[in-house]
mmCIF file of C-alpha atoms and ligand atoms in Angstrom:
data_model
loop_
_atom_site.group_PDB
_atom_site.id
_atom_site.type_symbol
_atom_site.label_atom_id
_atom_site.label_comp_id
_atom_site.label_asym_id
_atom_site.label_seq_id
_atom_site.Cartn_x
_atom_site.Cartn_y
_atom_site.Cartn_z
ATOM 1 C CA MET A 1 19.510 6.410 -9.299
ATOM 2 C CA PRO A 2 22.887 4.564 -9.476
ATOM 3 C CA SER A 3 23.648 3.622 -13.094
ATOM 4 C CA ILE A 4 24.221 -0.132 -12.529
ATOM 5 C CA ILE A 5 20.780 -0.354 -10.964
ATOM 6 C CA SER A 6 19.064 1.797 -13.578
ATOM 7 C CA ASP A 7 20.121 -0.578 -16.398
ATOM 8 C CA ILE A 8 18.134 -3.513 -15.088
ATOM 9 C CA HIS A 9 15.116 -1.305 -14.453
ATOM 10 C CA GLN A 10 14.786 -0.495 -18.133
ATOM 11 C CA LYS A 11 13.735 -4.086 -18.761
ATOM 12 C CA GLN A 12 10.185 -5.218 -18.235
ATOM 13 C CA LEU A 13 10.378 -9.007 -18.426
ATOM 14 C CA ASP A 14 7.319 -11.050 -19.226
ATOM 15 C CA LEU A 15 7.211 -12.914 -15.904
ATOM 16 C CA TYR A 16 4.367 -15.189 -17.060
ATOM 17 C CA THR A 17 6.599 -17.111 -19.461
ATOM 18 C CA ILE A 18 9.866 -17.470 -17.480
ATOM 19 C CA LYS A 19 10.674 -21.038 -16.381
ATOM 20 C CA GLU A 20 13.680 -20.302 -14.146
ATOM 21 C CA LEU A 21 14.307 -17.381 -11.760
ATOM 22 C CA PRO A 22 16.786 -15.014 -13.464
ATOM 23 C CA GLU A 23 19.681 -13.629 -11.346
ATOM 24 C CA SER A 24 18.157 -10.158 -11.805
ATOM 25 C CA HIS A 25 15.175 -11.356 -9.683
ATOM 26 C CA ALA A 26 17.013 -13.525 -7.099
ATOM 27 C CA TRP A 27 16.811 -11.645 -3.784
ATOM 28 C CA ARG A 28 18.131 -14.290 -1.445
ATOM 29 C CA SER A 29 19.518 -17.752 -1.020
ATOM 30 C CA SER A 30 17.102 -20.448 0.112
ATOM 31 C CA LEU A 31 19.093 -20.607 3.414
ATOM 32 C CA ASP A 32 18.292 -17.000 4.274
ATOM 33 C CA HIS A 33 16.126 -17.079 7.405
ATOM 34 C CA ASP A 34 15.753 -13.310 7.867
ATOM 35 C CA TYR A 35 13.134 -13.221 5.148
ATOM 36 C CA GLN A 36 10.977 -15.978 6.562
ATOM 37 C CA SER A 37 7.538 -15.319 8.041
ATOM 38 C CA ASN A 38 6.379 -16.299 11.507
ATOM 39 C CA ASP A 39 3.213 -18.318 11.101
ATOM 40 C CA SER A 40 2.936 -19.280 14.768
ATOM 41 C CA VAL A 41 1.472 -15.934 15.858
ATOM 42 C CA GLU A 42 -2.007 -14.584 15.321
ATOM 43 C CA SER A 43 -2.366 -12.172 12.417
ATOM 44 C CA ILE A 44 -3.853 -8.665 12.341
ATOM 45 C CA PRO A 45 -7.322 -8.223 13.947
ATOM 46 C CA VAL A 46 -10.498 -8.714 11.908
ATOM 47 C CA ILE A 47 -13.029 -5.974 12.742
ATOM 48 C CA ASP A 48 -16.751 -6.059 11.993
ATOM 49 C CA LEU A 49 -17.821 -2.535 11.011
ATOM 50 C CA ASN A 50 -21.379 -3.406 12.043
ATOM 51 C CA ASP A 51 -20.164 -3.803 15.614
ATOM 52 C CA GLU A 52 -21.282 -0.304 16.615
ATOM 53 C CA ASN A 53 -20.256 -0.561 20.255
ATOM 54 C CA PHE A 54 -16.742 -1.861 19.874
ATOM 55 C CA ALA A 55 -15.507 -1.223 16.324
ATOM 56 C CA ILE A 56 -13.908 2.104 17.245
ATOM 57 C CA GLU A 57 -12.088 0.669 20.283
ATOM 58 C CA LYS A 58 -10.874 -2.314 18.294
ATOM 59 C CA ILE A 59 -9.715 -0.056 15.477
ATOM 60 C CA GLY A 60 -7.732 2.106 17.931
ATOM 61 C CA HIS A 61 -6.084 -0.960 19.441
ATOM 62 C CA ALA A 62 -5.258 -2.438 16.014
ATOM 63 C CA CYS A 63 -3.786 0.867 14.781
ATOM 64 C CA LYS A 64 -1.602 1.189 17.858
ATOM 65 C CA THR A 65 -0.356 -2.390 18.008
ATOM 66 C CA TRP A 66 -0.213 -3.452 14.347
ATOM 67 C CA GLY A 67 -0.809 -0.415 12.151
ATOM 68 C CA ALA A 68 -3.188 -2.644 10.182
ATOM 69 C CA PHE A 69 -6.433 -4.617 10.451
ATOM 70 C CA GLN A 70 -8.983 -6.366 8.246
ATOM 71 C CA ILE A 71 -12.618 -5.266 7.985
ATOM 72 C CA ILE A 72 -15.815 -7.150 7.255
ATOM 73 C CA ASN A 73 -19.337 -5.759 6.736
ATOM 74 C CA HIS A 74 -17.882 -2.728 4.976
ATOM 75 C CA ASN A 75 -20.743 -2.342 2.475
ATOM 76 C CA ILE A 76 -18.580 -2.869 -0.626
ATOM 77 C CA SER A 77 -20.457 -5.465 -2.631
ATOM 78 C CA GLN A 78 -18.870 -8.778 -3.559
ATOM 79 C CA ARG A 79 -19.984 -8.059 -7.138
ATOM 80 C CA LEU A 80 -17.816 -4.921 -7.244
ATOM 81 C CA LEU A 81 -14.808 -6.688 -5.679
ATOM 82 C CA ASP A 82 -15.166 -9.522 -8.226
ATOM 83 C CA ASN A 83 -15.520 -7.058 -11.123
ATOM 84 C CA MET A 84 -12.439 -5.171 -9.979
ATOM 85 C CA GLU A 85 -10.447 -8.390 -9.762
ATOM 86 C CA ALA A 86 -11.625 -9.437 -13.243
ATOM 87 C CA ALA A 87 -10.665 -5.999 -14.649
ATOM 88 C CA GLY A 88 -7.174 -6.379 -13.167
ATOM 89 C CA LYS A 89 -6.787 -9.890 -14.592
ATOM 90 C CA ARG A 90 -7.922 -8.700 -18.003
ATOM 91 C CA LEU A 91 -5.346 -5.902 -17.936
ATOM 92 C CA PHE A 92 -2.368 -7.977 -16.808
ATOM 93 C CA SER A 93 -3.136 -10.818 -19.229
ATOM 94 C CA LEU A 94 -2.705 -8.484 -22.218
ATOM 95 C CA PRO A 95 0.440 -9.105 -24.320
ATOM 96 C CA MET A 96 3.475 -7.215 -23.001
ATOM 97 C CA GLN A 97 3.722 -4.972 -26.071
ATOM 98 C CA GLN A 98 0.119 -3.876 -25.482
ATOM 99 C CA LYS A 99 0.652 -3.158 -21.774
ATOM 100 C CA LEU A 100 3.724 -1.100 -22.647
ATOM 101 C CA LYS A 101 1.507 1.242 -24.683
ATOM 102 C CA ALA A 102 0.211 2.479 -21.319
ATOM 103 C CA ALA A 103 3.659 2.512 -19.684
ATOM 104 C CA ARG A 104 4.271 4.988 -16.870
ATOM 105 C CA SER A 105 6.563 7.746 -18.117
ATOM 106 C CA ALA A 106 9.913 8.296 -16.369
ATOM 107 C CA ASP A 107 8.608 11.249 -14.344
ATOM 108 C CA GLY A 108 4.933 10.188 -14.286
ATOM 109 C CA ILE A 109 2.745 8.645 -11.595
ATOM 110 C CA ALA A 110 0.054 6.825 -13.580
ATOM 111 C CA GLY A 111 0.365 3.866 -15.939
ATOM 112 C CA TYR A 112 1.852 0.397 -16.290
ATOM 113 C CA GLY A 113 5.291 -0.588 -14.984
ATOM 114 C CA VAL A 114 7.559 -2.162 -12.382
ATOM 115 C CA ALA A 115 7.119 -1.124 -8.748
ATOM 116 C CA ARG A 116 8.092 2.510 -8.357
ATOM 117 C CA ILE A 117 10.378 1.650 -5.410
ATOM 118 C CA SER A 118 12.421 -0.700 -7.647
ATOM 119 C CA SER A 119 15.112 1.931 -8.095
ATOM 120 C CA PHE A 120 16.124 1.536 -4.428
ATOM 121 C CA PHE A 121 16.998 -2.132 -4.866
ATOM 122 C CA SER A 122 19.670 -3.973 -6.823
ATOM 123 C CA LYS A 123 17.220 -6.789 -7.655
ATOM 124 C CA LEU A 124 13.916 -6.661 -9.505
ATOM 125 C CA MET A 125 10.594 -7.622 -7.967
ATOM 126 C CA TRP A 126 8.415 -10.459 -9.218
ATOM 127 C CA SER A 127 5.466 -8.236 -10.000
ATOM 128 C CA GLU A 128 4.003 -5.663 -12.334
ATOM 129 C CA GLY A 129 1.729 -2.773 -11.492
ATOM 130 C CA PHE A 130 -0.725 -0.300 -12.942
ATOM 131 C CA THR A 131 -1.379 3.027 -11.210
ATOM 132 C CA ILE A 132 -4.524 5.083 -11.784
ATOM 133 C CA VAL A 133 -4.922 8.669 -10.622
ATOM 134 C CA GLY A 134 -8.351 10.134 -11.351
ATOM 135 C CA SER A 135 -9.793 9.015 -14.675
ATOM 136 C CA PRO A 136 -8.376 5.827 -16.239
ATOM 137 C CA LEU A 137 -9.676 6.873 -19.680
ATOM 138 C CA ASP A 138 -6.442 7.828 -21.488
ATOM 139 C CA HIS A 139 -4.570 4.694 -20.483
ATOM 140 C CA ALA A 140 -7.592 2.429 -20.997
ATOM 141 C CA ARG A 141 -7.903 3.750 -24.578
ATOM 142 C CA GLN A 142 -4.273 2.843 -25.234
ATOM 143 C CA LEU A 143 -4.834 -0.668 -23.856
ATOM 144 C CA TRP A 144 -8.203 -1.399 -25.509
ATOM 145 C CA PRO A 145 -8.762 1.149 -28.321
ATOM 146 C CA HIS A 146 -12.211 -0.273 -29.155
ATOM 147 C CA ASP A 147 -13.306 -1.647 -25.812
ATOM 148 C CA TYR A 148 -12.102 0.612 -22.995
ATOM 149 C CA LYS A 149 -15.504 1.467 -21.467
ATOM 150 C CA LYS A 150 -15.930 -1.759 -19.493
ATOM 151 C CA PHE A 151 -12.630 -1.202 -17.659
ATOM 152 C CA CYS A 152 -13.345 2.504 -17.012
ATOM 153 C CA ASP A 153 -16.830 1.798 -15.630
ATOM 154 C CA VAL A 154 -15.497 -0.683 -13.073
ATOM 155 C CA ILE A 155 -12.634 1.587 -12.012
ATOM 156 C CA GLU A 156 -14.929 4.582 -11.637
ATOM 157 C CA GLU A 157 -17.447 2.673 -9.536
ATOM 158 C CA TYR A 158 -14.646 1.195 -7.413
ATOM 159 C CA GLU A 159 -13.066 4.630 -6.837
ATOM 160 C CA LYS A 160 -16.440 6.100 -5.858
ATOM 161 C CA GLU A 161 -17.247 3.354 -3.347
ATOM 162 C CA MET A 162 -13.710 3.328 -1.927
ATOM 163 C CA GLU A 163 -13.770 7.088 -1.402
ATOM 164 C CA LYS A 164 -16.870 6.738 0.792
ATOM 165 C CA LEU A 165 -15.351 3.856 2.747
ATOM 166 C CA ALA A 166 -11.997 5.643 3.164
ATOM 167 C CA GLY A 167 -13.750 8.735 4.558
ATOM 168 C CA ARG A 168 -15.718 6.595 6.999
ATOM 169 C CA LEU A 169 -12.579 4.712 8.096
ATOM 170 C CA MET A 170 -10.588 7.897 8.504
ATOM 171 C CA TRP A 171 -13.170 9.233 10.967
ATOM 172 C CA LEU A 172 -13.220 5.929 12.850
ATOM 173 C CA MET A 173 -9.416 5.934 13.076
ATOM 174 C CA LEU A 174 -9.273 9.609 14.088
ATOM 175 C CA GLY A 175 -12.267 9.081 16.391
ATOM 176 C CA SER A 176 -10.346 6.363 18.206
ATOM 177 C CA LEU A 177 -7.767 9.075 19.024
ATOM 178 C CA GLY A 178 -10.487 11.341 20.427
ATOM 179 C CA ILE A 179 -10.498 13.529 17.290
ATOM 180 C CA SER A 180 -13.809 14.815 15.916
ATOM 181 C CA LYS A 181 -14.872 16.660 12.756
ATOM 182 C CA ASP A 182 -14.486 19.992 14.576
ATOM 183 C CA ASP A 183 -10.786 19.276 15.084
ATOM 184 C CA VAL A 184 -9.793 18.620 11.449
ATOM 185 C CA LYS A 185 -11.718 20.946 9.160
ATOM 186 C CA TRP A 186 -9.782 19.984 5.989
ATOM 187 C CA ALA A 187 -10.864 16.366 6.360
ATOM 188 C CA VAL A 188 -14.591 17.102 6.160
ATOM 189 C CA GLY A 189 -14.751 17.537 2.382
ATOM 190 C CA GLY A 190 -12.972 14.312 1.377
ATOM 191 C CA GLY A 191 -9.457 13.651 0.134
ATOM 192 C CA CYS A 192 -7.309 12.638 -2.836
ATOM 193 C CA SER A 193 -6.468 9.113 -3.909
ATOM 194 C CA ALA A 194 -4.641 6.767 -6.263
ATOM 195 C CA LEU A 195 -5.484 3.201 -7.247
ATOM 196 C CA GLN A 196 -2.688 0.654 -7.551
ATOM 197 C CA LEU A 197 -3.303 -2.709 -9.257
ATOM 198 C CA ASN A 198 -0.583 -5.260 -8.466
ATOM 199 C CA SER A 199 -0.028 -8.549 -10.268
ATOM 200 C CA TYR A 200 2.251 -11.309 -8.953
ATOM 201 C CA PRO A 201 2.560 -14.130 -11.507
ATOM 202 C CA ALA A 202 3.259 -17.688 -10.286
ATOM 203 C CA CYS A 203 7.023 -17.880 -9.692
ATOM 204 C CA PRO A 204 9.346 -20.853 -10.414
ATOM 205 C CA ASP A 205 11.461 -20.142 -7.281
ATOM 206 C CA PRO A 206 9.279 -18.213 -4.793
ATOM 207 C CA ASP A 207 11.637 -18.613 -1.802
ATOM 208 C CA ARG A 208 14.318 -16.595 -3.561
ATOM 209 C CA ALA A 209 12.048 -13.987 -5.144
ATOM 210 C CA MET A 210 10.252 -10.888 -3.794
ATOM 211 C CA GLY A 211 6.839 -9.710 -4.989
ATOM 212 C CA LEU A 212 6.898 -6.224 -3.521
ATOM 213 C CA ALA A 213 9.712 -5.173 -1.183
ATOM 214 C CA ALA A 214 9.041 -4.005 2.383
ATOM 215 C CA HIS A 215 7.657 -0.476 2.521
ATOM 216 C CA THR A 216 5.156 1.731 4.296
ATOM 217 C CA ASP A 217 2.473 3.569 2.320
ATOM 218 C CA SER A 218 2.715 7.378 2.028
ATOM 219 C CA THR A 219 -1.004 7.711 2.752
ATOM 220 C CA ILE A 220 -3.422 8.485 5.540
ATOM 221 C CA LEU A 221 -4.779 4.988 5.044
ATOM 222 C CA THR A 222 -4.785 2.293 2.380
ATOM 223 C CA ILE A 223 -7.637 -0.099 1.588
ATOM 224 C CA LEU A 224 -6.304 -3.315 0.085
ATOM 225 C CA HIS A 225 -8.263 -6.023 -1.688
ATOM 226 C CA GLN A 226 -6.295 -9.240 -2.250
ATOM 227 C CA ASN A 227 -7.523 -12.184 -4.290
ATOM 228 C CA ASN A 228 -7.769 -15.621 -2.695
ATOM 229 C CA THR A 229 -4.002 -16.203 -2.785
ATOM 230 C CA SER A 230 -1.950 -15.201 0.248
ATOM 231 C CA GLY A 231 1.206 -13.104 -0.106
ATOM 232 C CA LEU A 232 0.742 -9.973 1.994
ATOM 233 C CA GLN A 233 2.877 -9.894 5.144
ATOM 234 C CA VAL A 234 3.109 -7.235 7.845
ATOM 235 C CA PHE A 235 6.045 -6.641 10.155
ATOM 236 C CA LYS A 236 5.447 -6.504 13.891
ATOM 237 C CA GLU A 237 8.239 -5.709 16.308
ATOM 238 C CA GLY A 238 8.913 -8.858 18.350
ATOM 239 C CA ASN A 239 6.991 -11.156 15.970
ATOM 240 C CA GLY A 240 8.722 -10.524 12.657
ATOM 241 C CA TRP A 241 6.875 -11.021 9.376
ATOM 242 C CA VAL A 242 3.286 -12.179 9.794
ATOM 243 C CA THR A 243 1.064 -13.332 6.917
ATOM 244 C CA VAL A 244 -2.291 -11.598 6.419
ATOM 245 C CA PRO A 245 -4.593 -14.404 5.241
ATOM 246 C CA PRO A 246 -7.076 -13.519 2.496
ATOM 247 C CA LEU A 247 -10.581 -13.805 3.990
ATOM 248 C CA PRO A 248 -13.476 -13.910 1.524
ATOM 249 C CA GLY A 249 -14.917 -10.394 1.183
ATOM 250 C CA ALA A 250 -12.622 -8.823 3.788
ATOM 251 C CA LEU A 251 -10.484 -5.745 3.070
ATOM 252 C CA VAL A 252 -7.119 -4.941 4.650
ATOM 253 C CA ILE A 253 -6.583 -1.455 6.097
ATOM 254 C CA ASN A 254 -3.070 -0.066 6.510
ATOM 255 C CA VAL A 255 -2.093 2.934 8.582
ATOM 256 C CA GLY A 256 0.019 5.123 6.279
ATOM 257 C CA ASP A 257 2.821 7.573 7.027
ATOM 258 C CA LEU A 258 0.495 10.608 7.035
ATOM 259 C CA LEU A 259 -1.703 9.113 9.777
ATOM 260 C CA HIS A 260 1.492 8.320 11.644
ATOM 261 C CA ILE A 261 2.307 12.051 11.428
ATOM 262 C CA LEU A 262 -1.257 13.217 12.287
ATOM 263 C CA SER A 263 -1.308 10.934 15.327
ATOM 264 C CA ASN A 264 2.093 12.312 16.416
ATOM 265 C CA GLY A 265 3.553 8.819 16.224
ATOM 266 C CA LEU A 266 0.803 7.092 18.231
ATOM 267 C CA TYR A 267 -0.340 5.018 15.231
ATOM 268 C CA PRO A 268 2.691 3.590 13.425
ATOM 269 C CA SER A 269 2.513 3.159 9.680
ATOM 270 C CA VAL A 270 2.747 -0.548 8.991
ATOM 271 C CA LEU A 271 5.796 -2.013 7.254
ATOM 272 C CA HIS A 272 4.531 -4.582 4.750
ATOM 273 C CA ARG A 273 5.606 -6.586 1.713
ATOM 274 C CA ALA A 274 4.236 -9.146 -0.730
ATOM 275 C CA VAL A 275 5.777 -12.567 -1.291
ATOM 276 C CA VAL A 276 5.007 -14.821 -4.254
ATOM 277 C CA ASN A 277 3.687 -18.266 -4.918
ATOM 278 C CA ARG A 278 4.923 -21.231 -6.987
ATOM 279 C CA THR A 279 1.626 -22.151 -8.605
ATOM 280 C CA ARG A 280 -0.832 -19.310 -8.123
ATOM 281 C CA HIS A 281 -1.150 -15.924 -9.711
ATOM 282 C CA ARG A 282 -1.857 -13.281 -7.073
ATOM 283 C CA LEU A 283 -3.604 -9.981 -7.629
ATOM 284 C CA SER A 284 -4.128 -7.074 -5.254
ATOM 285 C CA VAL A 285 -5.783 -3.676 -5.554
ATOM 286 C CA ALA A 286 -4.693 -0.872 -3.229
ATOM 287 C CA TYR A 287 -6.785 2.280 -2.780
ATOM 288 C CA LEU A 288 -4.297 4.855 -1.500
ATOM 289 C CA TYR A 289 -6.075 7.632 0.370
ATOM 290 C CA GLY A 290 -4.580 10.971 1.341
ATOM 291 C CA PRO A 291 -5.557 14.555 2.163
ATOM 292 C CA PRO A 292 -6.734 17.146 -0.385
ATOM 293 C CA SER A 293 -3.865 18.692 -2.330
ATOM 294 C CA GLY A 294 -2.242 21.689 -0.692
ATOM 295 C CA VAL A 295 -3.292 20.730 2.847
ATOM 296 C CA LYS A 296 -0.356 20.665 5.256
ATOM 297 C CA ILE A 297 -0.360 17.584 7.437
ATOM 298 C CA SER A 298 1.134 17.883 10.912
ATOM 299 C CA PRO A 299 0.520 16.340 14.345
ATOM 300 C CA LEU A 300 -3.050 17.160 15.455
ATOM 301 C CA SER A 301 -3.026 19.901 18.073
ATOM 302 C CA LYS A 302 -5.203 17.824 20.454
ATOM 303 C CA LEU A 303 -2.406 15.251 20.577
ATOM 304 C CA VAL A 304 0.324 17.755 21.275
ATOM 305 C CA ASP A 305 1.187 19.279 24.668
ATOM 306 C CA GLN A 306 4.279 20.078 26.706
ATOM 307 C CA GLY A 307 4.950 16.447 27.410
ATOM 308 C CA HIS A 308 4.264 15.460 23.808
ATOM 309 C CA PRO A 309 5.861 17.975 21.459
ATOM 310 C CA PRO A 310 5.085 17.729 17.740
ATOM 311 C CA LEU A 311 7.352 15.061 16.275
ATOM 312 C CA TYR A 312 6.936 16.022 12.599
ATOM 313 C CA ARG A 313 6.995 19.222 10.589
ATOM 314 C CA PRO A 314 4.005 20.153 8.378
ATOM 315 C CA VAL A 315 4.072 18.553 4.937
ATOM 316 C CA THR A 316 1.626 18.334 2.007
ATOM 317 C CA TRP A 317 0.872 14.964 0.399
ATOM 318 C CA SER A 318 2.635 15.829 -2.841
ATOM 319 C CA GLU A 319 5.676 17.123 -0.919
ATOM 320 C CA TYR A 320 5.757 13.892 1.070
ATOM 321 C CA LEU A 321 5.442 11.735 -2.071
ATOM 322 C CA GLY A 322 8.421 13.625 -3.487
ATOM 323 C CA THR A 323 10.374 12.959 -0.280
ATOM 324 C CA LYS A 324 9.426 9.272 -0.442
ATOM 325 C CA ALA A 325 10.529 9.050 -4.074
ATOM 326 C CA LYS A 326 13.897 10.481 -3.065
ATOM 327 C CA HIS A 327 14.528 8.986 0.374
ATOM 328 C CA PHE A 328 12.207 5.921 0.423
ATOM 329 C CA ASP A 329 12.428 4.345 3.920
ATOM 330 C CA LYS A 330 14.078 7.467 5.375
ATOM 331 C CA ALA A 331 11.171 9.709 4.275
ATOM 332 C CA LEU A 332 9.399 9.733 7.641
ATOM 333 C CA SER A 333 12.557 10.469 9.601
ATOM 334 C CA SER A 334 13.464 13.199 7.126
ATOM 335 C CA VAL A 335 10.356 15.185 8.161
ATOM 336 C CA ARG A 336 10.877 14.448 11.850
ATOM 337 C CA LEU A 337 11.556 17.325 14.220
ATOM 338 C CA CYS A 338 13.026 15.589 17.245
ATOM 339 C CA ALA A 339 14.392 12.234 18.291
ATOM 340 C CA PRO A 340 11.825 9.591 19.304
ATOM 341 C CA ARG A 341 11.147 9.181 23.023
ATOM 342 C CA ILE A 342 11.079 5.763 24.564
ATOM 343 C CA GLY A 343 7.598 4.250 24.275
ATOM 344 C CA PHE A 344 6.386 7.048 22.040
ATOM 345 C CA GLY A 345 7.090 6.986 18.360
ATOM 346 C CA ASN A 346 7.898 4.504 15.687
ATOM 347 C CA PRO A 347 10.399 1.843 16.737
ATOM 348 C CA LYS A 348 11.235 1.325 13.050
ATOM 349 C CA ASP A 349 12.119 4.976 12.664
ATOM 350 C CA ARG A 350 15.707 4.672 13.829
ATOM 351 C CA ASN A 351 17.259 7.295 11.599
ATOM 352 C CA SER A 352 15.837 10.439 13.103
ATOM 353 C CA VAL A 353 18.096 13.429 13.519
ATOM 354 C CA PRO A 354 17.463 16.116 16.136
ATOM 355 C CA VAL A 355 16.629 19.452 14.536
ATOM 356 C CA GLY A 356 16.845 22.934 16.068
HETATM 357 C C1 LIG B 1 -0.108 7.887 -4.164
HETATM 358 C C2 LIG B 1 0.907 7.057 -4.293
HETATM 359 C C3 LIG B 1 1.406 6.172 -3.230
HETATM 360 C C4 LIG B 1 2.441 5.316 -3.930
HETATM 361 C C5 LIG B 1 3.005 6.298 -4.912
HETATM 362 C C6 LIG B 1 1.720 6.873 -5.519
HETATM 363 O O1 LIG B 1 1.978 8.068 -6.221
HETATM 364 C C7 LIG B 1 1.044 5.855 -6.435
HETATM 365 C C8 LIG B 1 1.514 4.413 -6.141
HETATM 366 C C9 LIG B 1 1.756 4.138 -4.654
HETATM 367 C C10 LIG B 1 2.682 2.940 -4.452
HETATM 368 C C11 LIG B 1 1.970 1.575 -4.500
HETATM 369 C C12 LIG B 1 3.019 0.457 -4.270
HETATM 370 C C13 LIG B 1 3.936 0.754 -3.076
HETATM 371 C C14 LIG B 1 4.450 2.218 -3.139
HETATM 372 C C15 LIG B 1 5.501 2.481 -2.056
HETATM 373 C C16 LIG B 1 4.916 2.507 -4.531
HETATM 374 O O2 LIG B 1 6.040 2.388 -4.962
HETATM 375 O O3 LIG B 1 3.842 2.960 -5.303
HETATM 376 C C17 LIG B 1 3.250 3.159 -3.087
HETATM 377 C C18 LIG B 1 3.541 4.666 -3.060
HETATM 378 C C19 LIG B 1 3.618 5.193 -1.648
HETATM 379 O O4 LIG B 1 2.730 4.894 -0.811
HETATM 380 O O5 LIG B 1 4.587 5.899 -1.355
HETATM 381 O O1 AKG B 2 -0.029 -6.890 -2.871
HETATM 382 C C1 AKG B 2 -0.101 -6.610 -1.700
HETATM 383 O O2 AKG B 2 -0.648 -7.334 -0.868
HETATM 384 C C2 AKG B 2 0.532 -5.333 -1.183
HETATM 385 C C3 AKG B 2 0.377 -4.177 -2.121
HETATM 386 C C4 AKG B 2 0.900 -2.919 -1.524
HETATM 387 O O3 AKG B 2 1.484 -2.918 -0.468
HETATM 388 C C5 AKG B 2 0.692 -1.633 -2.220
HETATM 389 O O4 AKG B 2 0.161 -1.607 -3.345
HETATM 390 O O5 AKG B 2 1.056 -0.594 -1.619
HETATM 391 FE FE1 FE2 B 3 1.757 -0.888 0.300
#
C-alpha cells in the first residue's frame, strides 16, 4: 500500500457527527458527470421464485445481461430481515471507541472497519463495515460484554437461512446454463460464506462522496438485503450506472467473479457501488457465498469445447481472495488464460494478457 494512502486509512472518523465533507472523503467535484447514474432506463429484473415455469429462464437472462437481479418469494421471513436490520443498526450506533474494540486486525478478515478495498483509493469512503466469518461470538462479546447473545442469535439464524437460499440460487443459476448436480460434485454439499454489514450514515455532501467504490464481488453469488433507502447502483455497458431500487422484502442477487469463471465468461460478474444520501442512514447486509475451501474453481467442462476454450485457470476461493486483495479490479484478468473473444467474455475485463 503506498504510504501517503496508508496514513489516511489509519483514521476511522465518526461519520455520524461530521457537519461538512472533509477533503479526505471528497471523491469528485459536483460538476463531475462520469459518476452520475442513469435513471431513465429500467433497472435489474425482479424475479418471482414461485414462478416455477419461468424463473430459471429469467434468471439465465438476467445473469447474462445484467449479472444481477432481485428476487421475491424467497422464503426468508420479513421478521428475520427486520431483525437483521435492527442488529446492524444496534451495532453501528455504538460509540466509536466501543466499535473499535472489535476492529478488524491488519491481516484479518473479520471485524469492524473501513471498506477493505479502501487501500486502492486515495480518498476514503463514506461508510463503515463489519465482517463476520462463521461464529460472531468473539467480536459480539467485545462489543456487548453482558448482552451479546441477542446479536449472535440473529446472525446465526440469518446465516443458516441464507445458506439454504444461496444453495438453491446457485443451482438455479447453474441450471440456467444447463448444468446439473451430476456435473459439479463439489457443489452438492454446500459452500463457505462471509457476512458483510455495511452502514452509510447520512452525508452532508452526498454528490461529492462515495459510499462503497465500484467493485465486483469475489464470490459465486452474493445475496444483498438493503434497507428502505436507495444507494446501490449497478453498471451496465451502454447504460452506465443504474440504481437498484429497494423493494419491500426483495433481495438483490449479484453474480460474483467465481460464477463468471465457472460459466467461462458467459455470466459476467456485476460491477456495483453504493452512493450516499443527504438525510437518510442506509444499511445493507451482504451474504457472500463461495465454494468449500480447497475446491479449485475453473470453467465447467460442459461449457468448454474447441470453439470455447477455458478462459480462466483453476483457482480456490482463498487464493482468489488473496489475488483480489493484491490486484483488486485486475484480479479476474490475472487468472485469465487467453484474451477475450468478441461477444464472449467480460467487456469490462480489458486488461487480459495472453498466456502460453
Ligand atoms: C469473502 C469476502 C468477500 C469480500 C472479502 C471477504 O473476505 C469479506 C468481505 C467481502 C467484501 C465486502 C465489501 C466489498 C468487498 C470487495 C470488500 O472489500 O469486502 C468484498 C470482498 C470481495 O468480494 O472481494
Ligand atoms: O451497500 C450496498 O448496496 C452494496 C454492498 C456491497 O456491494 C458489498 O457488501 O459487497
Ligand atoms: Fe459488493
